[in-house]
mmCIF file of C-alpha atoms in Angstrom:
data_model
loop_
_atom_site.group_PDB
_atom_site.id
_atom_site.type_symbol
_atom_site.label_atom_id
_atom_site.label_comp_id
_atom_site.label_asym_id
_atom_site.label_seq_id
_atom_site.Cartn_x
_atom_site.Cartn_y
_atom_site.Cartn_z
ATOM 1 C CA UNK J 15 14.808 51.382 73.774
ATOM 2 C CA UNK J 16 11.485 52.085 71.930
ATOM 3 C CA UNK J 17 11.546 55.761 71.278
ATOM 4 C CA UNK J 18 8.565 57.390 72.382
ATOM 5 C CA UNK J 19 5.303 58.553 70.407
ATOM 6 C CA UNK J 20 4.988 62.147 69.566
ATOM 7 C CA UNK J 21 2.161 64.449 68.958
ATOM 8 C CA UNK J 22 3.159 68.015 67.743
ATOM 9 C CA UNK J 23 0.011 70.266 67.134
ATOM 10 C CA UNK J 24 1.430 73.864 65.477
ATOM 11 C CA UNK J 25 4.795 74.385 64.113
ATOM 12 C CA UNK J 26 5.697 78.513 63.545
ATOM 13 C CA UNK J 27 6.920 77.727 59.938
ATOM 14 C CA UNK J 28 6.475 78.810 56.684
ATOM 15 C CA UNK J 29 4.692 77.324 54.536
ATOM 16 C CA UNK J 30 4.721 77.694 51.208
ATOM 17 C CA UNK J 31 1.572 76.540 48.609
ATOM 18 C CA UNK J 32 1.862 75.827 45.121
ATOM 19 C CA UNK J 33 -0.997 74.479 42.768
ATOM 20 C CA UNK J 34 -0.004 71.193 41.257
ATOM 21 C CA UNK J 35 -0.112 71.294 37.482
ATOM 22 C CA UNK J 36 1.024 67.956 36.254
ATOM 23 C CA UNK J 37 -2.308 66.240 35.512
ATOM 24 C CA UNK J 38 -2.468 63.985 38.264
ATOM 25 C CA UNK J 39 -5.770 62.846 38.661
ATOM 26 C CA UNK J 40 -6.163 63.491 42.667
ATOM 27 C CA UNK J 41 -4.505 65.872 45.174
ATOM 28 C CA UNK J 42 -2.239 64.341 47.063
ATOM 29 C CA UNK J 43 0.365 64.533 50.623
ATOM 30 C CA UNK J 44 3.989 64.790 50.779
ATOM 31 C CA UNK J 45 6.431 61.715 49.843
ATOM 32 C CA UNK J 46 9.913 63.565 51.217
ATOM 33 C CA UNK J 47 11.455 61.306 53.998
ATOM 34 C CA UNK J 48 15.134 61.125 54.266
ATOM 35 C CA UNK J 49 18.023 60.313 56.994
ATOM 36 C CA UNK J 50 21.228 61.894 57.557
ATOM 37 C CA UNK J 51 24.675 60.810 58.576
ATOM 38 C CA UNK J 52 23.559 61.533 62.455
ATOM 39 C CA UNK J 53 20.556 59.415 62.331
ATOM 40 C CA UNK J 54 18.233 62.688 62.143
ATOM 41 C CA UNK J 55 15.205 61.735 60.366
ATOM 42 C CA UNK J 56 13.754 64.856 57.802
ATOM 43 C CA UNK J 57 10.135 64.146 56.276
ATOM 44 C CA UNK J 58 7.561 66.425 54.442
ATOM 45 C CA UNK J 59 4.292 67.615 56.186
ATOM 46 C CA UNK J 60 2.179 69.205 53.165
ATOM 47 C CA UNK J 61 -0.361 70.882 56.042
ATOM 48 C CA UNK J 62 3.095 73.088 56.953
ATOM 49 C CA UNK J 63 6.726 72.426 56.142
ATOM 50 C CA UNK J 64 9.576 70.450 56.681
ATOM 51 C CA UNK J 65 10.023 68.568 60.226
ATOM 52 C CA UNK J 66 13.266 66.651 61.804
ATOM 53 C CA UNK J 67 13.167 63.813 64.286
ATOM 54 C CA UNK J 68 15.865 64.155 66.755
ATOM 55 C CA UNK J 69 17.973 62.870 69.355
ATOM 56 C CA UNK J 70 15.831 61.143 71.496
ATOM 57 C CA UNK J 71 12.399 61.315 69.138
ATOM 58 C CA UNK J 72 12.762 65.255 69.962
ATOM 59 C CA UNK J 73 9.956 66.849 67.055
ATOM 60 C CA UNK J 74 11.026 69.841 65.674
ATOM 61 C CA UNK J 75 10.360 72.125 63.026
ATOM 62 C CA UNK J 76 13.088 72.251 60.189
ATOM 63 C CA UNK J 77 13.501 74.847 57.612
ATOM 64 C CA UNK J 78 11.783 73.763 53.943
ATOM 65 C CA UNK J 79 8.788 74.748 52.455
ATOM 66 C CA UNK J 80 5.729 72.277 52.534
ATOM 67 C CA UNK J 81 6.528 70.644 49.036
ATOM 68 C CA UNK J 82 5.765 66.948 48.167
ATOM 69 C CA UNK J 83 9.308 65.846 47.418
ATOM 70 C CA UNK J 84 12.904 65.999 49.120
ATOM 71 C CA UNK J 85 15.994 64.531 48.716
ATOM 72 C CA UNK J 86 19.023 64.889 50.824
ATOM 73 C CA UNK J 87 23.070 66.940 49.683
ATOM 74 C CA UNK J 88 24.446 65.035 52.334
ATOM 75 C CA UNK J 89 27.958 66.767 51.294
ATOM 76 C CA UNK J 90 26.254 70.438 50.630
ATOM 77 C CA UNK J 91 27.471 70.328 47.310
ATOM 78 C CA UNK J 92 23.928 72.329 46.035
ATOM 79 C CA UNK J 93 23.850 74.834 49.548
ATOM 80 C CA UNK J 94 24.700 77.837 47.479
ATOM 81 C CA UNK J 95 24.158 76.423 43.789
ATOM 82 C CA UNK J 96 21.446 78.252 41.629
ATOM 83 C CA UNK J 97 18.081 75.847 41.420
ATOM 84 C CA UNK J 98 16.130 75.882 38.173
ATOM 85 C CA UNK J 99 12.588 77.375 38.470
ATOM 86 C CA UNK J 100 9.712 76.105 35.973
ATOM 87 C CA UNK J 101 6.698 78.239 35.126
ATOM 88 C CA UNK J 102 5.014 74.972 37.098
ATOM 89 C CA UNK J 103 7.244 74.868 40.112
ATOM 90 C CA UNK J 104 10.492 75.054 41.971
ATOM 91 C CA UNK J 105 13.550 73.254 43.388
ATOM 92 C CA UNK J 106 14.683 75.116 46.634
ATOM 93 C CA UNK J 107 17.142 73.864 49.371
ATOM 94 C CA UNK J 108 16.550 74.101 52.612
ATOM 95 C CA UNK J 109 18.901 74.546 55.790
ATOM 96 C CA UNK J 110 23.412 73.273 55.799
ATOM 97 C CA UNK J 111 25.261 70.391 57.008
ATOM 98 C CA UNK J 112 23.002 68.823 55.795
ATOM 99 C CA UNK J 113 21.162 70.766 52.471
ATOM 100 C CA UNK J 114 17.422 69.559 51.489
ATOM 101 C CA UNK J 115 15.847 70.120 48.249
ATOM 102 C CA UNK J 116 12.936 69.744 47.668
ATOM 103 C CA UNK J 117 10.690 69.544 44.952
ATOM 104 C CA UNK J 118 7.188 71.510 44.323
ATOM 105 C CA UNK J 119 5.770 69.641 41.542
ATOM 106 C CA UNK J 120 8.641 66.625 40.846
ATOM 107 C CA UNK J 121 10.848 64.526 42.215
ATOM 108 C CA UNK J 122 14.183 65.133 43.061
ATOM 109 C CA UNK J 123 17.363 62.934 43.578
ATOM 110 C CA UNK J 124 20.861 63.178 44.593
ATOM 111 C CA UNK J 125 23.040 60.547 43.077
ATOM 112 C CA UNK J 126 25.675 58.839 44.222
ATOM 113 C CA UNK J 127 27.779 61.042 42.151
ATOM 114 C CA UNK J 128 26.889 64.328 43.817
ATOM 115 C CA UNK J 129 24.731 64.984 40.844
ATOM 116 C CA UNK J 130 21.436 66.620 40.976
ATOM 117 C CA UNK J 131 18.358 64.521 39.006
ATOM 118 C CA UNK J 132 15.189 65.399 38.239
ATOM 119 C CA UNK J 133 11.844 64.540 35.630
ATOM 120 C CA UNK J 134 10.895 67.525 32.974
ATOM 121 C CA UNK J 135 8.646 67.256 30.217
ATOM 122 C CA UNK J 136 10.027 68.474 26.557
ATOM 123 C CA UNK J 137 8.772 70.661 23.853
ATOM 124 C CA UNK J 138 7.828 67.369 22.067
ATOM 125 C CA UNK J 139 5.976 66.422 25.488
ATOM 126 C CA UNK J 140 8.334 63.718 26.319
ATOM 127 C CA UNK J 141 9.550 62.788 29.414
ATOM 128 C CA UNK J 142 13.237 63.259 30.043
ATOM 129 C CA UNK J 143 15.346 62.662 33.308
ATOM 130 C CA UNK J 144 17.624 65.409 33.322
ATOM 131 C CA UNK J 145 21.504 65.538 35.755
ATOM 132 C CA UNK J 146 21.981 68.608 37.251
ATOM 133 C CA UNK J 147 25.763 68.890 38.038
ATOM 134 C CA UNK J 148 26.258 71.763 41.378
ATOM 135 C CA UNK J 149 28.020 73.604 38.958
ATOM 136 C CA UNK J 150 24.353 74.729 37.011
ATOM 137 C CA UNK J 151 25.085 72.285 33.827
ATOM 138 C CA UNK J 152 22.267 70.055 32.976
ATOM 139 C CA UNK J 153 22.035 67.453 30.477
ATOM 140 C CA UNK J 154 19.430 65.022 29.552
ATOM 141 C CA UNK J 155 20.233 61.737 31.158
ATOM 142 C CA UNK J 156 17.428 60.029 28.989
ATOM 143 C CA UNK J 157 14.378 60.854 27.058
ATOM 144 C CA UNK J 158 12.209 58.117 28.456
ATOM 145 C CA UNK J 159 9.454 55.897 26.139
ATOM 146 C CA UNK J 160 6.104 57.600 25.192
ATOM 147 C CA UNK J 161 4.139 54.842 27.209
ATOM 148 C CA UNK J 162 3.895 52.748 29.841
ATOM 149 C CA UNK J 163 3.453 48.905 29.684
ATOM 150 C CA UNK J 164 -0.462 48.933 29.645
ATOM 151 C CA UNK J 165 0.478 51.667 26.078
ATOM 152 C CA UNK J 166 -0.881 54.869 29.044
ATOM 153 C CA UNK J 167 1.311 57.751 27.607
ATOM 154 C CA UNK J 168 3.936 58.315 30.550
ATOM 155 C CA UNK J 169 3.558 61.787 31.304
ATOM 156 C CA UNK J 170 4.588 61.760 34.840
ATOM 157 C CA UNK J 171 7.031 59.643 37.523
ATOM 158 C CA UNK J 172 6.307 59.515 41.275
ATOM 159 C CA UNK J 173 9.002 59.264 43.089
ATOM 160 C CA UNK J 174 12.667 59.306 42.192
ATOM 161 C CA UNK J 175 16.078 57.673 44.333
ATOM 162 C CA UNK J 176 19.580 56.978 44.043
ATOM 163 C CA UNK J 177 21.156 53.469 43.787
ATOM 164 C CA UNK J 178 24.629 51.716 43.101
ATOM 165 C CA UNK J 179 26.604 52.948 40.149
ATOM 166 C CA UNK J 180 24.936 56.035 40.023
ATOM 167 C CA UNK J 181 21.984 54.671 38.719
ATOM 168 C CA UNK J 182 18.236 56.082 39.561
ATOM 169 C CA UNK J 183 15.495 54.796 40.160
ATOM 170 C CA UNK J 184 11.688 56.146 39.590
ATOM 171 C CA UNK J 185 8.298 54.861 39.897
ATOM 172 C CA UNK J 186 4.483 55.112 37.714
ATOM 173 C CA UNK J 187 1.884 53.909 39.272
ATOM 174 C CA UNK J 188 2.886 50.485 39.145
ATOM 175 C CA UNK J 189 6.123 50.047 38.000
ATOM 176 C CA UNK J 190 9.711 50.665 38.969
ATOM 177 C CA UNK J 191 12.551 51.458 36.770
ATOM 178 C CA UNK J 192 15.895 51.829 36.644
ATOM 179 C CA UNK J 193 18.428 54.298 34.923
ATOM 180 C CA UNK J 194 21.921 53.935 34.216
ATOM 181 C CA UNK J 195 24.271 56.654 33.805
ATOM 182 C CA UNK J 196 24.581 55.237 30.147
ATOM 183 C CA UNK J 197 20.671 55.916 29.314
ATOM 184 C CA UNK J 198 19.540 52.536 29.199
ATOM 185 C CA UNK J 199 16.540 52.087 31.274
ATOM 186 C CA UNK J 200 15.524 48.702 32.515
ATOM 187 C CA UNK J 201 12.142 47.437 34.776
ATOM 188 C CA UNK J 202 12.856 46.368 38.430
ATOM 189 C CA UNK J 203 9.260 45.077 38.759
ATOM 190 C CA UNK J 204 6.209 45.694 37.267
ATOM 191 C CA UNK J 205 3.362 45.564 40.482
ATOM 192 C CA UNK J 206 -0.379 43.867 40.027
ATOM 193 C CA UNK J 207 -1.555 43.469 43.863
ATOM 194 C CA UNK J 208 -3.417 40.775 44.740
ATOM 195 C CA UNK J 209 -5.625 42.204 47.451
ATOM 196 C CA UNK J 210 -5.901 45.933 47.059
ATOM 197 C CA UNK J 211 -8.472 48.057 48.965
ATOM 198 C CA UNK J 212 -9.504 51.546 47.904
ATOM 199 C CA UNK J 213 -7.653 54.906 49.601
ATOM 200 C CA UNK J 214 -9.419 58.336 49.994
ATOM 201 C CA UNK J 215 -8.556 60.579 48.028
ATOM 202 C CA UNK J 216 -7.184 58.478 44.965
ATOM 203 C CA UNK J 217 -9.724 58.464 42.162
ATOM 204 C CA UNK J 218 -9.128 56.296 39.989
ATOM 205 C CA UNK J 219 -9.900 52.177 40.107
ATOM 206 C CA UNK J 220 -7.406 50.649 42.630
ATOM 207 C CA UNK J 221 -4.218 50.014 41.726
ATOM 208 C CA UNK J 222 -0.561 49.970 43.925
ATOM 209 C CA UNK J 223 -0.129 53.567 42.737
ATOM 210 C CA UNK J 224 3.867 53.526 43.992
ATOM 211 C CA UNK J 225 4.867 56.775 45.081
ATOM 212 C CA UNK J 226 8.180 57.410 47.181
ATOM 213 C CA UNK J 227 11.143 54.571 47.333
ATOM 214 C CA UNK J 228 15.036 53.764 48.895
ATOM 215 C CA UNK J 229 17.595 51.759 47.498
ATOM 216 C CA UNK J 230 19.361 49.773 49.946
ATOM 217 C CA UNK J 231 22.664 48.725 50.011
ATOM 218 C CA UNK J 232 21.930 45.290 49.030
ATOM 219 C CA UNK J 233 20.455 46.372 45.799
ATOM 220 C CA UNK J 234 16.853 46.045 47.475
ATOM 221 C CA UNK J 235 14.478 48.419 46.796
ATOM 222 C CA UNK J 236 12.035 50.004 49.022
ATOM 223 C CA UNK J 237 8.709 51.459 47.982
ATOM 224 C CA UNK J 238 5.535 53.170 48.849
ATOM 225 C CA UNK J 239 2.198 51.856 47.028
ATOM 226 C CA UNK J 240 0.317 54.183 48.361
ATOM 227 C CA UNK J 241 -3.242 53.271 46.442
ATOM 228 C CA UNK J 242 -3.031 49.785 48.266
ATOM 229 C CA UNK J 243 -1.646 50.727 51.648
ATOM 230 C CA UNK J 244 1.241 48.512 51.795
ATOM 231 C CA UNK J 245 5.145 48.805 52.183
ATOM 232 C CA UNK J 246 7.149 46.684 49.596
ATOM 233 C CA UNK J 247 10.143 45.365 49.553
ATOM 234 C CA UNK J 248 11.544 44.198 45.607
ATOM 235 C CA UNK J 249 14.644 42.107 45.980
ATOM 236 C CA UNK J 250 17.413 42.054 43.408
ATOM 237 C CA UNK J 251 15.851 38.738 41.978
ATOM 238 C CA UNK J 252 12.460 40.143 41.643
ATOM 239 C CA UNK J 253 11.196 38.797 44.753
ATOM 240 C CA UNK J 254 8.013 41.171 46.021
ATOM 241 C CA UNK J 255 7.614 41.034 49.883
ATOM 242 C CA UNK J 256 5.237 43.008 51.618
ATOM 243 C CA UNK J 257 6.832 44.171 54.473
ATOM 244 C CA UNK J 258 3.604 46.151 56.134
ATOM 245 C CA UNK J 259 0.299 46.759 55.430
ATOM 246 C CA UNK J 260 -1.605 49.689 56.779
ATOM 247 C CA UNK J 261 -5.735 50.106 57.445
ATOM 248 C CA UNK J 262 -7.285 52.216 55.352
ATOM 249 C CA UNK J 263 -7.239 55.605 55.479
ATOM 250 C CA UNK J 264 -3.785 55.745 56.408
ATOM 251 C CA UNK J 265 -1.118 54.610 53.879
ATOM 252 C CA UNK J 266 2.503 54.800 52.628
ATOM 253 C CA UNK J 267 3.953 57.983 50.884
ATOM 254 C CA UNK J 268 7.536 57.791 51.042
ATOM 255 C CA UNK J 269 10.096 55.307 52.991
ATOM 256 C CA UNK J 270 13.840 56.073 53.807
ATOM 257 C CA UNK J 271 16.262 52.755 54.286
ATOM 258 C CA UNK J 272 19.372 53.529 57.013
ATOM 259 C CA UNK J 273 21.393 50.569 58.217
ATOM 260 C CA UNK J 274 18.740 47.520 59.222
ATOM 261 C CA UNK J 275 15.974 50.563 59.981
ATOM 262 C CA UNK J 276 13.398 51.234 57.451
ATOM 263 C CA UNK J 277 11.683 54.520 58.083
ATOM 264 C CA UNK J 278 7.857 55.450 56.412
ATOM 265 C CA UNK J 279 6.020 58.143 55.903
ATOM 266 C CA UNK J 280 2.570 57.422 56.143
ATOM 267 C CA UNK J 281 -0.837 59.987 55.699
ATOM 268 C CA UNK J 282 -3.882 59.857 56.832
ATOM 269 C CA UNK J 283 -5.683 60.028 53.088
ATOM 270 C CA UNK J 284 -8.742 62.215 52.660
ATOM 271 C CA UNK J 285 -10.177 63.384 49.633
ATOM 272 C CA UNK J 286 -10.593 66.625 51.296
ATOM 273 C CA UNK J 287 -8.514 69.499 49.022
ATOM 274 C CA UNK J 288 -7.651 70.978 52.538
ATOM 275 C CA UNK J 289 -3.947 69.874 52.996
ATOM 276 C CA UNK J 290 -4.044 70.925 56.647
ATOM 277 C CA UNK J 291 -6.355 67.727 57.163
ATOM 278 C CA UNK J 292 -3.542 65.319 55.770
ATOM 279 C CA UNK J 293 -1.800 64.021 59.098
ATOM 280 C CA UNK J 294 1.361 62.628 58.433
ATOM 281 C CA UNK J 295 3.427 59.953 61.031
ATOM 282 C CA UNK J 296 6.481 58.320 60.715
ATOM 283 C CA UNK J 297 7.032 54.818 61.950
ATOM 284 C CA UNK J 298 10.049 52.949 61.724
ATOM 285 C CA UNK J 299 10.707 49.233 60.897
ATOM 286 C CA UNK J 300 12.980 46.870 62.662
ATOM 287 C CA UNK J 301 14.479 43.734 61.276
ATOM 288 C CA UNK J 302 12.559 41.513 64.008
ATOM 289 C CA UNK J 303 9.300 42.603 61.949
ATOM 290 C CA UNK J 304 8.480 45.158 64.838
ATOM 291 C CA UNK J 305 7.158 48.349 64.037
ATOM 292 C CA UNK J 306 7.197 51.568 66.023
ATOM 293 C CA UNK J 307 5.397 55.024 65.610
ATOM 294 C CA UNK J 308 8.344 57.804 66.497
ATOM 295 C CA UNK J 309 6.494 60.646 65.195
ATOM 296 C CA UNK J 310 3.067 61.378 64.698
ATOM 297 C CA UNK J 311 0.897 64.882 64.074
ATOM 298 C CA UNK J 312 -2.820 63.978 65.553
ATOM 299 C CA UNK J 313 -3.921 67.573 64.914
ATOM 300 C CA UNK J 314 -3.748 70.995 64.053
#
């Protein structure tokens, strides 16, 4: 039964603002979509906090602050652990059964092996992926190279997930890569568009600019490239299929894979700074190719 289309105007939520201080080169909206064991869709509205799709398509508000990243503790493994704090941001969870975290200023991911992961810049301003264990011990997973394939220095990942073996998976702006739980880090695909039109909001010359991204069970691997508007799907083979393409300004942040669904966060992109003007929807994907909106904020 196609589930119905939602508008939700004002939400009685906190919401909770930080400045970004990584360097990016443009604000941006949330990325955070996940699914639980109930179906219950979570995503990230950056205008005001944390919502959950329901039963039904039911819209409600869902404790969380209004970061740009969230994972899922399916098994509440982190409800009650201790969360580092940076002097640039936070991990928090938010609500039980199941526990969000969320990120202010980074990614976060859950492994597959309860584990806790998460990007951090060294003293020697290198990028490391560090495993957070709900027992507060964190070790450097890997200390990641000083560049990118173009030689950019990698200073920053956009999105971070969880895949077979307890490896994880992060994104630059046009590349995905893969971690093993032996520190060996290999390329899942390396992304040059062929038809790429400009987004608000993102600055610099267009490029696929991947942001969030799911791991299916096949090995497949979902992802956001949000500076082209398009949903792509990277196949264990290498194969890139794009599985939707959106019309400027509204575009991919995050995705979330559950059974044969594929669930994405899109924004309407601005280059406003106001984040109350970045409208986010969710639509979901079927197998068939047919897509349907199930949630969507038209105003505030």
């Amino acid at each position: 039964m196609r589930r119905p289309t939602l508008v939700f105007s004002a939400i009685a939520a906190a919401v909770v603002f930080t400045q970004l201080t990584t360097g990016l080169a443009w604000s941006h909206p949330g990325s955070g979509i996940v699914i639980d064991r109930r179906g219950n869709v979570y995503f990230v509205d950056t205008g005001q906090g944390v919502l959950k799709i329901g039963p039904g398509g039911r819209l409600t508000p869902h404790p969380g602050p209004a970061y740009h990243w969230m994972t899922i503790d399916a098994s509440d493994r982190f409800a009650r652990a201790r969360l580092p704090s940076f002097s640039f941001g936070e991990i928090v969870q938010a609500g039980v059964n199941p526990t969000l975290i969320l990120g202010s200023d980074f990614p976060v991911a859950v492994g597959h092996d309860g584990n806790l992961y998460y990007p951090l810049l060294s003293a020697e301003k290198r990028l490391q992926i560090i495993k957070l264990t709900p027992t507060g011990q964190s070790t450097v997973l890997i200390t990641l190279p000083p560049s990118t394939d173009d030689s950019r220095p990698l200073r920053w990942v956009n999105g971070m997930a969880a895949g077979a073996y307890n490896a994880i998976y992060f994104t630059e702006s046009d590349a995905i890569r893969k971690v093993a739980q032996n520190g060996t880090v290999s390329t899942v695909a390396t992304i040059r568009p062929v038809e790429c039109s400009r987004i608000p909001g993102i600055d610099e010359e267009p490029k696929p600019y991947l942001r969030g991204l799911d791991v299916d069970a096949q090995g497949a691997v979902y992802v956001a490239a949000s500076g082209c508007g398009s949903l792509l799907k990277v196949l264990p083979n290498g194969r890139v299929d794009t599985l939707l393409r959106t019309q400027s300004p509204w575009s991919p942040t995050g995705v979330a894979v559950s059974g044969a669904g594929v669930y994405v966060l899109e924004y309407l992109h601005t280059a406003s700074e106001n984040r109350r003007e970045w409208l986010p929807r969710v639509r979901k994907l079927s197998p068939n190719g047919k897509v349907v909106t199930i949630a969507s904020i038209e105003h505030r």
